[in-house]
């Protein structure tokens, strides 16, 4: 059958480059391997020329695949499954790239793209290590190419191609018609949670961090292969670069969660978050061991181990994320594409040879038998590296419980040993926090104290003189925070609160001690202070996390008695307040009003304007949380929070539910004449008119300075005994009169001041309307995050410190 309207040329071009990428990466791997094995200069150069040319073809292929796939997505060629599944015609142009890496195939291509970029830098700078290192990088490229080839080999499908046609992947009656494309009006769309600018920035940075971990691994593998260990000086700037990018990529994800997800925070110990954090911890451990070996000759074996395990953990995190095994425990894991066996092989083909060579060469790896001195920098740096490793081990163990359960169910002999599945923690956040808070305490003190130690040994007198001032300053600042900061996080008991305060002391000590080290020891030479700057950033991150989480306050405690939500693990109705449109609601230190909402046609989001007026008379502010209709088969709406950023706090707001007035109001006002002290009845009770107020200050926001306003002080009493204050009014300017009604939503009652009937007798006319359509409302949650800017500032400072270290290592290497 000839199908009408299909554009098959882009797909054919894409498939050609997929095959070329696979073949070129394999040829490059073999050629680099042969070059590394060759002892004859001429032969080695010949193999290197072949390898470089093959890697060039690989790079051209990856770039071409990237361009072709973007063309298919941006032109909405829905005959291709990838375009139909991940985009639609209404999507903003800035989110088209997000469509590219929403799917597994596109994210693998992004990873492969960064390998190409890093590969050319390595070819340019690695010198004698080029062949050995690029063997590993090219083989990683080959493995990634198998993930997107989407071809059958000996009856087994390998990979998933982004260029498959929709009609070949789905069964539907419309595909029996030649003109089926005319029936497909739009695509499935981009996941609503990914329609955020952070998801344009965060994945490329994170995947650059993922990709860069292959470089320290490649140097370590080449060192084991050749039984040479001079690679250690090349790996230092690369490890710093990788730690910087991977760390920033992870924290960009935290910022995305803070701005886009409605769990009320930036970190939830989600399994996918954990899977990206653990390789960063082990990589930083390896970086510190690398520094130890460079300066003292200790810890080379540990350096090998940490660099190997960091890249393998990246591959393991890929398996966790893409296998579908975390589907029930993670909010942002990929679905299973049936490539689990490939993902497992991806791990094993790097892990097994690396471990084999590591243990084979273990005894020949240079080491110093003599024990390190207790007051030496290398001793405590190694302790810190072990703490990082153990922290990562605990995190990945808890995260891997679904994997263990899966393994047990597949093997009968394991079922008899483990009769019950490994239970998931009921409170994952506290499960991790109760351990990691003590890790924060130890690391906080180590990153401060260790800086003042010298390699080999340090005199106690020297150490005492250097640390006394930072210790005193730390004690003063910490006591101020502890006693004046108001951190009373007692939800998990006094022991956990004490641990939080200990961690605060440690983080403050990190900041003060490292700043003092730059001033007292380095004499202000900031160019060589990259490590100290990174440590200061780390301290700020810890402090920001501890204060913003330990003192996080719910502002939206429900005082109205109206519960729209049911209690779930995610939401407690008591922490959510319902607002009726136009009605001020008491929210602790603020009076909050849901003023209006509007639908933005461009991004298809409904924005709600929420007005906050402080009770102390200070300047108010507005926030604009939004909701967007879910797609991809999901019902309801996804909420996107908004926050008002102050210098020392954020007010964080998100919508938990909303209801629009979908009834036409057909009721009319009933007019009543009364004077002060009179009582008027309505359907569910009565109201008492107390007095007239002229230009009352508490209503000043309802009239302008050039208007004269009169408001009525009326008390409404329902049959149930509930009392409500209403204050309808009029505003007069020249000969113009403006009516200002007031509403008791809980009683479906609207009251307005119509006119003065007899000024001498004090008689006036009011209008009453009892309407069942007063149902425009929303329920929201409001949180206060104090000192959260310390967290984001710390990320920037730590990144700057890492980059300073990269620059310093490169300059030292060139020198």
PDB file of N, CA and C in Angstrom, residues 307-384:
ATOM      1  N   UNK A 307      37.418   5.880  40.625  1.00  0.00           N
ATOM      2  CA  UNK A 307      37.161   6.294  39.248  1.00  0.00           C
ATOM      3  C   UNK A 307      36.422   5.201  38.474  1.00  0.00           C
ATOM      4  N   UNK A 308      36.784   3.937  38.751  1.00  0.00           N
ATOM      5  CA  UNK A 308      36.087   2.832  38.092  1.00  0.00           C
ATOM      6  C   UNK A 308      34.629   2.781  38.540  1.00  0.00           C
ATOM      7  N   UNK A 309      34.435   2.809  39.847  1.00  0.00           N
ATOM      8  CA  UNK A 309      33.080   2.645  40.380  1.00  0.00           C
ATOM      9  C   UNK A 309      32.181   3.828  40.027  1.00  0.00           C
ATOM     10  N   UNK A 310      32.742   5.033  39.858  1.00  0.00           N
ATOM     11  CA  UNK A 310      31.924   6.205  39.527  1.00  0.00           C
ATOM     12  C   UNK A 310      31.268   6.047  38.165  1.00  0.00           C
ATOM     13  N   UNK A 311      32.053   5.628  37.159  1.00  0.00           N
ATOM     14  CA  UNK A 311      31.470   5.445  35.827  1.00  0.00           C
ATOM     15  C   UNK A 311      30.502   4.273  35.809  1.00  0.00           C
ATOM     16  N   UNK A 312      30.841   3.196  36.505  1.00  0.00           N
ATOM     17  CA  UNK A 312      29.939   2.039  36.562  1.00  0.00           C
ATOM     18  C   UNK A 312      28.625   2.426  37.232  1.00  0.00           C
ATOM     19  N   UNK A 313      28.696   3.279  38.244  1.00  0.00           N
ATOM     20  CA  UNK A 313      27.468   3.744  38.899  1.00  0.00           C
ATOM     21  C   UNK A 313      26.633   4.624  37.978  1.00  0.00           C
ATOM     22  N   UNK A 314      27.282   5.373  37.090  1.00  0.00           N
ATOM     23  CA  UNK A 314      26.544   6.117  36.069  1.00  0.00           C
ATOM     24  C   UNK A 314      25.771   5.138  35.181  1.00  0.00           C
ATOM     25  N   UNK A 315      26.436   4.055  34.788  1.00  0.00           N
ATOM     26  CA  UNK A 315      25.761   3.047  33.969  1.00  0.00           C
ATOM     27  C   UNK A 315      24.637   2.368  34.757  1.00  0.00           C
ATOM     28  N   UNK A 316      24.894   2.128  36.037  1.00  0.00           N
ATOM     29  CA  UNK A 316      23.853   1.518  36.876  1.00  0.00           C
ATOM     30  C   UNK A 316      22.660   2.450  37.034  1.00  0.00           C
ATOM     31  N   UNK A 317      22.941   3.740  37.197  1.00  0.00           N
ATOM     32  CA  UNK A 317      21.833   4.704  37.291  1.00  0.00           C
ATOM     33  C   UNK A 317      21.033   4.724  35.992  1.00  0.00           C
ATOM     34  N   UNK A 318      21.722   4.517  34.858  1.00  0.00           N
ATOM     35  CA  UNK A 318      21.043   4.427  33.572  1.00  0.00           C
ATOM     36  C   UNK A 318      20.103   3.224  33.553  1.00  0.00           C
ATOM     37  N   UNK A 319      20.574   2.108  34.077  1.00  0.00           N
ATOM     38  CA  UNK A 319      19.725   0.912  34.159  1.00  0.00           C
ATOM     39  C   UNK A 319      18.509   1.166  35.049  1.00  0.00           C
ATOM     40  N   UNK A 320      18.739   1.752  36.224  1.00  0.00           N
ATOM     41  CA  UNK A 320      17.628   2.011  37.137  1.00  0.00           C
ATOM     42  C   UNK A 320      16.578   2.912  36.497  1.00  0.00           C
ATOM     43  N   UNK A 321      17.062   3.935  35.806  1.00  0.00           N
ATOM     44  CA  UNK A 321      16.164   4.937  35.243  1.00  0.00           C
ATOM     45  C   UNK A 321      15.388   4.410  34.051  1.00  0.00           C
ATOM     46  N   UNK A 322      16.033   3.595  33.215  1.00  0.00           N
ATOM     47  CA  UNK A 322      15.462   3.228  31.917  1.00  0.00           C
ATOM     48  C   UNK A 322      14.857   1.833  31.859  1.00  0.00           C
ATOM     49  N   UNK A 323      15.071   1.046  32.889  1.00  0.00           N
ATOM     50  CA  UNK A 323      14.573  -0.328  32.841  1.00  0.00           C
ATOM     51  C   UNK A 323      13.098  -0.433  33.204  1.00  0.00           C
ATOM     52  N   UNK A 324      12.545   0.619  33.786  1.00  0.00           N
ATOM     53  CA  UNK A 324      11.166   0.574  34.249  1.00  0.00           C
ATOM     54  C   UNK A 324      11.021  -0.042  35.621  1.00  0.00           C
ATOM     55  N   UNK A 325      12.151  -0.448  36.217  1.00  0.00           N
ATOM     56  CA  UNK A 325      12.104  -1.133  37.511  1.00  0.00           C
ATOM     57  C   UNK A 325      11.713  -0.185  38.649  1.00  0.00           C
ATOM     58  N   UNK A 326      11.895   1.133  38.412  1.00  0.00           N
ATOM     59  CA  UNK A 326      11.547   2.127  39.439  1.00  0.00           C
ATOM     60  C   UNK A 326      10.184   2.759  39.168  1.00  0.00           C
ATOM     61  N   UNK A 327       9.424   2.153  38.278  1.00  0.00           N
ATOM     62  CA  UNK A 327       8.146   2.753  37.888  1.00  0.00           C
ATOM     63  C   UNK A 327       7.206   3.016  39.045  1.00  0.00           C
ATOM     64  N   UNK A 328       7.263   2.170  40.103  1.00  0.00           N
ATOM     65  CA  UNK A 328       6.361   2.336  41.248  1.00  0.00           C
ATOM     66  C   UNK A 328       6.955   3.189  42.360  1.00  0.00           C
ATOM     67  N   UNK A 329       8.250   3.516  42.262  1.00  0.00           N
ATOM     68  CA  UNK A 329       8.895   4.237  43.363  1.00  0.00           C
ATOM     69  C   UNK A 329       9.447   5.589  42.958  1.00  0.00           C
ATOM     70  N   UNK A 330       9.457   5.907  41.664  1.00  0.00           N
ATOM     71  CA  UNK A 330      10.028   7.171  41.200  1.00  0.00           C
ATOM     72  C   UNK A 330       9.025   7.918  40.350  1.00  0.00           C
ATOM     73  N   UNK A 331       9.026   9.252  40.484  1.00  0.00           N
ATOM     74  CA  UNK A 331       8.088  10.075  39.717  1.00  0.00           C
ATOM     75  C   UNK A 331       8.628  10.407  38.338  1.00  0.00           C
ATOM     76  N   UNK A 332       9.921  10.169  38.081  1.00  0.00           N
ATOM     77  CA  UNK A 332      10.457  10.551  36.777  1.00  0.00           C
ATOM     78  C   UNK A 332      11.454   9.548  36.218  1.00  0.00           C
ATOM     79  N   UNK A 333      11.046   8.264  36.239  1.00  0.00           N
ATOM     80  CA  UNK A 333      11.820   7.227  35.564  1.00  0.00           C
ATOM     81  C   UNK A 333      11.220   6.991  34.177  1.00  0.00           C
ATOM     82  N   UNK A 334      12.061   6.532  33.237  1.00  0.00           N
ATOM     83  CA  UNK A 334      11.574   6.178  31.917  1.00  0.00           C
ATOM     84  C   UNK A 334      10.774   4.877  32.006  1.00  0.00           C
ATOM     85  N   UNK A 335       9.952   4.647  30.976  1.00  0.00           N
ATOM     86  CA  UNK A 335       9.255   3.366  30.895  1.00  0.00           C
ATOM     87  C   UNK A 335      10.158   2.325  30.248  1.00  0.00           C
ATOM     88  N   UNK A 336       9.817   1.069  30.458  1.00  0.00           N
ATOM     89  CA  UNK A 336      10.620  -0.035  29.940  1.00  0.00           C
ATOM     90  C   UNK A 336      10.433  -0.146  28.427  1.00  0.00           C
ATOM     91  N   UNK A 337      11.541  -0.087  27.675  1.00  0.00           N
ATOM     92  CA  UNK A 337      11.490  -0.260  26.229  1.00  0.00           C
ATOM     93  C   UNK A 337      11.897  -1.676  25.817  1.00  0.00           C
ATOM     94  N   UNK A 338      12.004  -2.575  26.784  1.00  0.00           N
ATOM     95  CA  UNK A 338      12.395  -3.938  26.472  1.00  0.00           C
ATOM     96  C   UNK A 338      13.876  -4.100  26.205  1.00  0.00           C
ATOM     97  N   UNK A 339      14.704  -3.188  26.724  1.00  0.00           N
ATOM     98  CA  UNK A 339      16.148  -3.247  26.500  1.00  0.00           C
ATOM     99  C   UNK A 339      16.909  -3.568  27.783  1.00  0.00           C
ATOM    100  N   UNK A 340      16.242  -4.190  28.748  1.00  0.00           N
ATOM    101  CA  UNK A 340      16.896  -4.423  30.033  1.00  0.00           C
ATOM    102  C   UNK A 340      18.159  -5.254  29.906  1.00  0.00           C
ATOM    103  N   UNK A 341      18.115  -6.254  29.046  1.00  0.00           N
ATOM    104  CA  UNK A 341      19.305  -7.091  28.884  1.00  0.00           C
ATOM    105  C   UNK A 341      20.455  -6.278  28.298  1.00  0.00           C
ATOM    106  N   UNK A 342      20.134  -5.359  27.385  1.00  0.00           N
ATOM    107  CA  UNK A 342      21.182  -4.501  26.821  1.00  0.00           C
ATOM    108  C   UNK A 342      21.784  -3.596  27.884  1.00  0.00           C
ATOM    109  N   UNK A 343      20.912  -3.036  28.727  1.00  0.00           N
ATOM    110  CA  UNK A 343      21.390  -2.147  29.785  1.00  0.00           C
ATOM    111  C   UNK A 343      22.281  -2.892  30.773  1.00  0.00           C
ATOM    112  N   UNK A 344      21.927  -4.138  31.081  1.00  0.00           N
ATOM    113  CA  UNK A 344      22.762  -4.942  31.977  1.00  0.00           C
ATOM    114  C   UNK A 344      24.112  -5.251  31.339  1.00  0.00           C
ATOM    115  N   UNK A 345      24.096  -5.587  30.049  1.00  0.00           N
ATOM    116  CA  UNK A 345      25.358  -5.847  29.344  1.00  0.00           C
ATOM    117  C   UNK A 345      26.214  -4.593  29.317  1.00  0.00           C
ATOM    118  N   UNK A 346      25.562  -3.428  29.142  1.00  0.00           N
ATOM    119  CA  UNK A 346      26.259  -2.144  29.134  1.00  0.00           C
ATOM    120  C   UNK A 346      27.069  -1.973  30.424  1.00  0.00           C
ATOM    121  N   UNK A 347      26.475  -2.362  31.540  1.00  0.00           N
ATOM    122  CA  UNK A 347      27.185  -2.277  32.822  1.00  0.00           C
ATOM    123  C   UNK A 347      28.333  -3.279  32.872  1.00  0.00           C
ATOM    124  N   UNK A 348      28.030  -4.524  32.512  1.00  0.00           N
ATOM    125  CA  UNK A 348      28.986  -5.610  32.706  1.00  0.00           C
ATOM    126  C   UNK A 348      30.207  -5.502  31.803  1.00  0.00           C
ATOM    127  N   UNK A 349      30.038  -5.002  30.563  1.00  0.00           N
ATOM    128  CA  UNK A 349      31.189  -4.948  29.651  1.00  0.00           C
ATOM    129  C   UNK A 349      32.220  -3.905  30.093  1.00  0.00           C
ATOM    130  N   UNK A 350      31.829  -3.015  30.987  1.00  0.00           N
ATOM    131  CA  UNK A 350      32.799  -2.086  31.554  1.00  0.00           C
ATOM    132  C   UNK A 350      33.242  -2.536  32.947  1.00  0.00           C
ATOM    133  N   UNK A 351      32.283  -3.037  33.734  1.00  0.00           N
ATOM    134  CA  UNK A 351      32.605  -3.416  35.105  1.00  0.00           C
ATOM    135  C   UNK A 351      33.548  -4.617  35.166  1.00  0.00           C
ATOM    136  N   UNK A 352      33.233  -5.699  34.446  1.00  0.00           N
ATOM    137  CA  UNK A 352      33.989  -6.942  34.585  1.00  0.00           C
ATOM    138  C   UNK A 352      35.446  -6.799  34.120  1.00  0.00           C
ATOM    139  N   UNK A 353      35.719  -6.252  32.931  1.00  0.00           N
ATOM    140  CA  UNK A 353      37.129  -6.093  32.545  1.00  0.00           C
ATOM    141  C   UNK A 353      37.896  -5.153  33.476  1.00  0.00           C
ATOM    142  N   UNK A 354      37.216  -4.081  33.927  1.00  0.00           N
ATOM    143  CA  UNK A 354      37.895  -3.126  34.813  1.00  0.00           C
ATOM    144  C   UNK A 354      38.258  -3.784  36.137  1.00  0.00           C
ATOM    145  N   UNK A 355      37.322  -4.541  36.726  1.00  0.00           N
ATOM    146  CA  UNK A 355      37.616  -5.224  37.988  1.00  0.00           C
ATOM    147  C   UNK A 355      38.673  -6.313  37.798  1.00  0.00           C
ATOM    148  N   UNK A 356      38.598  -7.028  36.677  1.00  0.00           N
ATOM    149  CA  UNK A 356      39.593  -8.066  36.405  1.00  0.00           C
ATOM    150  C   UNK A 356      40.997  -7.469  36.364  1.00  0.00           C
ATOM    151  N   UNK A 357      41.151  -6.388  35.605  1.00  0.00           N
ATOM    152  CA  UNK A 357      42.465  -5.742  35.517  1.00  0.00           C
ATOM    153  C   UNK A 357      42.879  -5.135  36.849  1.00  0.00           C
ATOM    154  N   UNK A 358      41.911  -4.592  37.578  1.00  0.00           N
ATOM    155  CA  UNK A 358      42.224  -3.956  38.865  1.00  0.00           C
ATOM    156  C   UNK A 358      42.822  -4.975  39.839  1.00  0.00           C
ATOM    157  N   UNK A 359      42.173  -6.114  39.951  1.00  0.00           N
ATOM    158  CA  UNK A 359      42.682  -7.123  40.887  1.00  0.00           C
ATOM    159  C   UNK A 359      43.938  -7.811  40.345  1.00  0.00           C
ATOM    160  N   UNK A 360      44.026  -7.926  39.027  1.00  0.00           N
ATOM    161  CA  UNK A 360      45.233  -8.506  38.429  1.00  0.00           C
ATOM    162  C   UNK A 360      46.451  -7.627  38.682  1.00  0.00           C
ATOM    163  N   UNK A 361      46.271  -6.314  38.585  1.00  0.00           N
ATOM    164  CA  UNK A 361      47.390  -5.372  38.750  1.00  0.00           C
ATOM    165  C   UNK A 361      47.511  -4.848  40.183  1.00  0.00           C
ATOM    166  N   UNK A 362      46.628  -5.310  41.069  1.00  0.00           N
ATOM    167  CA  UNK A 362      46.533  -4.700  42.394  1.00  0.00           C
ATOM    168  C   UNK A 362      47.885  -4.612  43.103  1.00  0.00           C
ATOM    169  N   UNK A 363      48.624  -5.718  43.106  1.00  0.00           N
ATOM    170  CA  UNK A 363      49.895  -5.734  43.830  1.00  0.00           C
ATOM    171  C   UNK A 363      50.954  -4.867  43.165  1.00  0.00           C
ATOM    172  N   UNK A 364      50.830  -4.681  41.851  1.00  0.00           N
ATOM    173  CA  UNK A 364      51.840  -3.872  41.146  1.00  0.00           C
ATOM    174  C   UNK A 364      51.515  -2.381  41.156  1.00  0.00           C
ATOM    175  N   UNK A 365      50.329  -2.020  41.640  1.00  0.00           N
ATOM    176  CA  UNK A 365      49.997  -0.593  41.744  1.00  0.00           C
ATOM    177  C   UNK A 365      50.835   0.018  42.858  1.00  0.00           C
ATOM    178  N   UNK A 366      51.570   1.080  42.557  1.00  0.00           N
ATOM    179  CA  UNK A 366      52.481   1.655  43.572  1.00  0.00           C
ATOM    180  C   UNK A 366      51.734   2.060  44.841  1.00  0.00           C
ATOM    181  N   UNK A 367      52.325   1.754  45.975  1.00  0.00           N
ATOM    182  CA  UNK A 367      51.755   2.142  47.257  1.00  0.00           C
ATOM    183  C   UNK A 367      52.880   2.328  48.263  1.00  0.00           C
ATOM    184  N   UNK A 368      52.606   3.028  49.319  1.00  0.00           N
ATOM    185  CA  UNK A 368      53.571   3.260  50.388  1.00  0.00           C
ATOM    186  C   UNK A 368      53.126   2.446  51.593  1.00  0.00           C
ATOM    187  N   UNK A 369      54.005   1.584  52.065  1.00  0.00           N
ATOM    188  CA  UNK A 369      53.650   0.686  53.166  1.00  0.00           C
ATOM    189  C   UNK A 369      53.506   1.437  54.480  1.00  0.00           C
ATOM    190  N   UNK A 370      54.306   2.492  54.656  1.00  0.00           N
ATOM    191  CA  UNK A 370      54.296   3.254  55.895  1.00  0.00           C
ATOM    192  C   UNK A 370      52.933   3.909  56.122  1.00  0.00           C
ATOM    193  N   UNK A 371      52.443   3.830  57.367  1.00  0.00           N
ATOM    194  CA  UNK A 371      51.158   4.437  57.721  1.00  0.00           C
ATOM    195  C   UNK A 371      51.250   5.958  57.683  1.00  0.00           C
ATOM    196  N   UNK A 372      50.132   6.617  57.263  1.00  0.00           N
ATOM    197  CA  UNK A 372      50.103   8.071  57.280  1.00  0.00           C
ATOM    198  C   UNK A 372      50.076   8.583  58.725  1.00  0.00           C
ATOM    199  N   UNK A 373      50.628   9.765  58.900  1.00  0.00           N
ATOM    200  CA  UNK A 373      50.583  10.419  60.210  1.00  0.00           C
ATOM    201  C   UNK A 373      49.152  10.895  60.500  1.00  0.00           C
ATOM    202  N   UNK A 374      48.752  10.782  61.764  1.00  0.00           N
ATOM    203  CA  UNK A 374      47.401  11.189  62.143  1.00  0.00           C
ATOM    204  C   UNK A 374      47.163  12.665  61.874  1.00  0.00           C
ATOM    205  N   UNK A 375      48.186  13.505  62.051  1.00  0.00           N
ATOM    206  CA  UNK A 375      48.045  14.938  61.808  1.00  0.00           C
ATOM    207  C   UNK A 375      48.565  15.311  60.416  1.00  0.00           C
ATOM    208  N   UNK A 376      48.259  14.475  59.441  1.00  0.00           N
ATOM    209  CA  UNK A 376      48.627  14.772  58.052  1.00  0.00           C
ATOM    210  C   UNK A 376      47.361  15.004  57.239  1.00  0.00           C
ATOM    211  N   UNK A 377      47.481  15.808  56.206  1.00  0.00           N
ATOM    212  CA  UNK A 377      46.320  16.114  55.374  1.00  0.00           C
ATOM    213  C   UNK A 377      45.823  14.861  54.662  1.00  0.00           C
ATOM    214  N   UNK A 378      46.745  14.027  54.183  1.00  0.00           N
ATOM    215  CA  UNK A 378      46.331  12.863  53.401  1.00  0.00           C
ATOM    216  C   UNK A 378      45.508  11.873  54.233  1.00  0.00           C
ATOM    217  N   UNK A 379      45.837  11.767  55.533  1.00  0.00           N
ATOM    218  CA  UNK A 379      45.100  10.833  56.395  1.00  0.00           C
ATOM    219  C   UNK A 379      43.620  11.227  56.469  1.00  0.00           C
ATOM    220  N   UNK A 380      43.341  12.494  56.746  1.00  0.00           N
ATOM    221  CA  UNK A 380      41.954  12.932  56.922  1.00  0.00           C
ATOM    222  C   UNK A 380      41.235  13.107  55.594  1.00  0.00           C
ATOM    223  N   UNK A 381      41.971  13.406  54.518  1.00  0.00           N
ATOM    224  CA  UNK A 381      41.346  13.425  53.193  1.00  0.00           C
ATOM    225  C   UNK A 381      40.867  12.027  52.822  1.00  0.00           C
ATOM    226  N   UNK A 382      41.669  11.019  53.142  1.00  0.00           N
ATOM    227  CA  UNK A 382      41.254   9.644  52.846  1.00  0.00           C
ATOM    228  C   UNK A 382      40.050   9.247  53.693  1.00  0.00           C
ATOM    229  N   UNK A 383      40.028   9.664  54.950  1.00  0.00           N
ATOM    230  CA  UNK A 383      38.857   9.406  55.806  1.00  0.00           C
ATOM    231  C   UNK A 383      37.616  10.049  55.190  1.00  0.00           C
ATOM    232  N   UNK A 384      37.769  11.284  54.708  1.00  0.00           N
ATOM    233  CA  UNK A 384      36.658  11.967  54.056  1.00  0.00           C
ATOM    234  C   UNK A 384      36.179  11.224  52.820  1.00  0.00           C
TER     235      UNK A 384
END
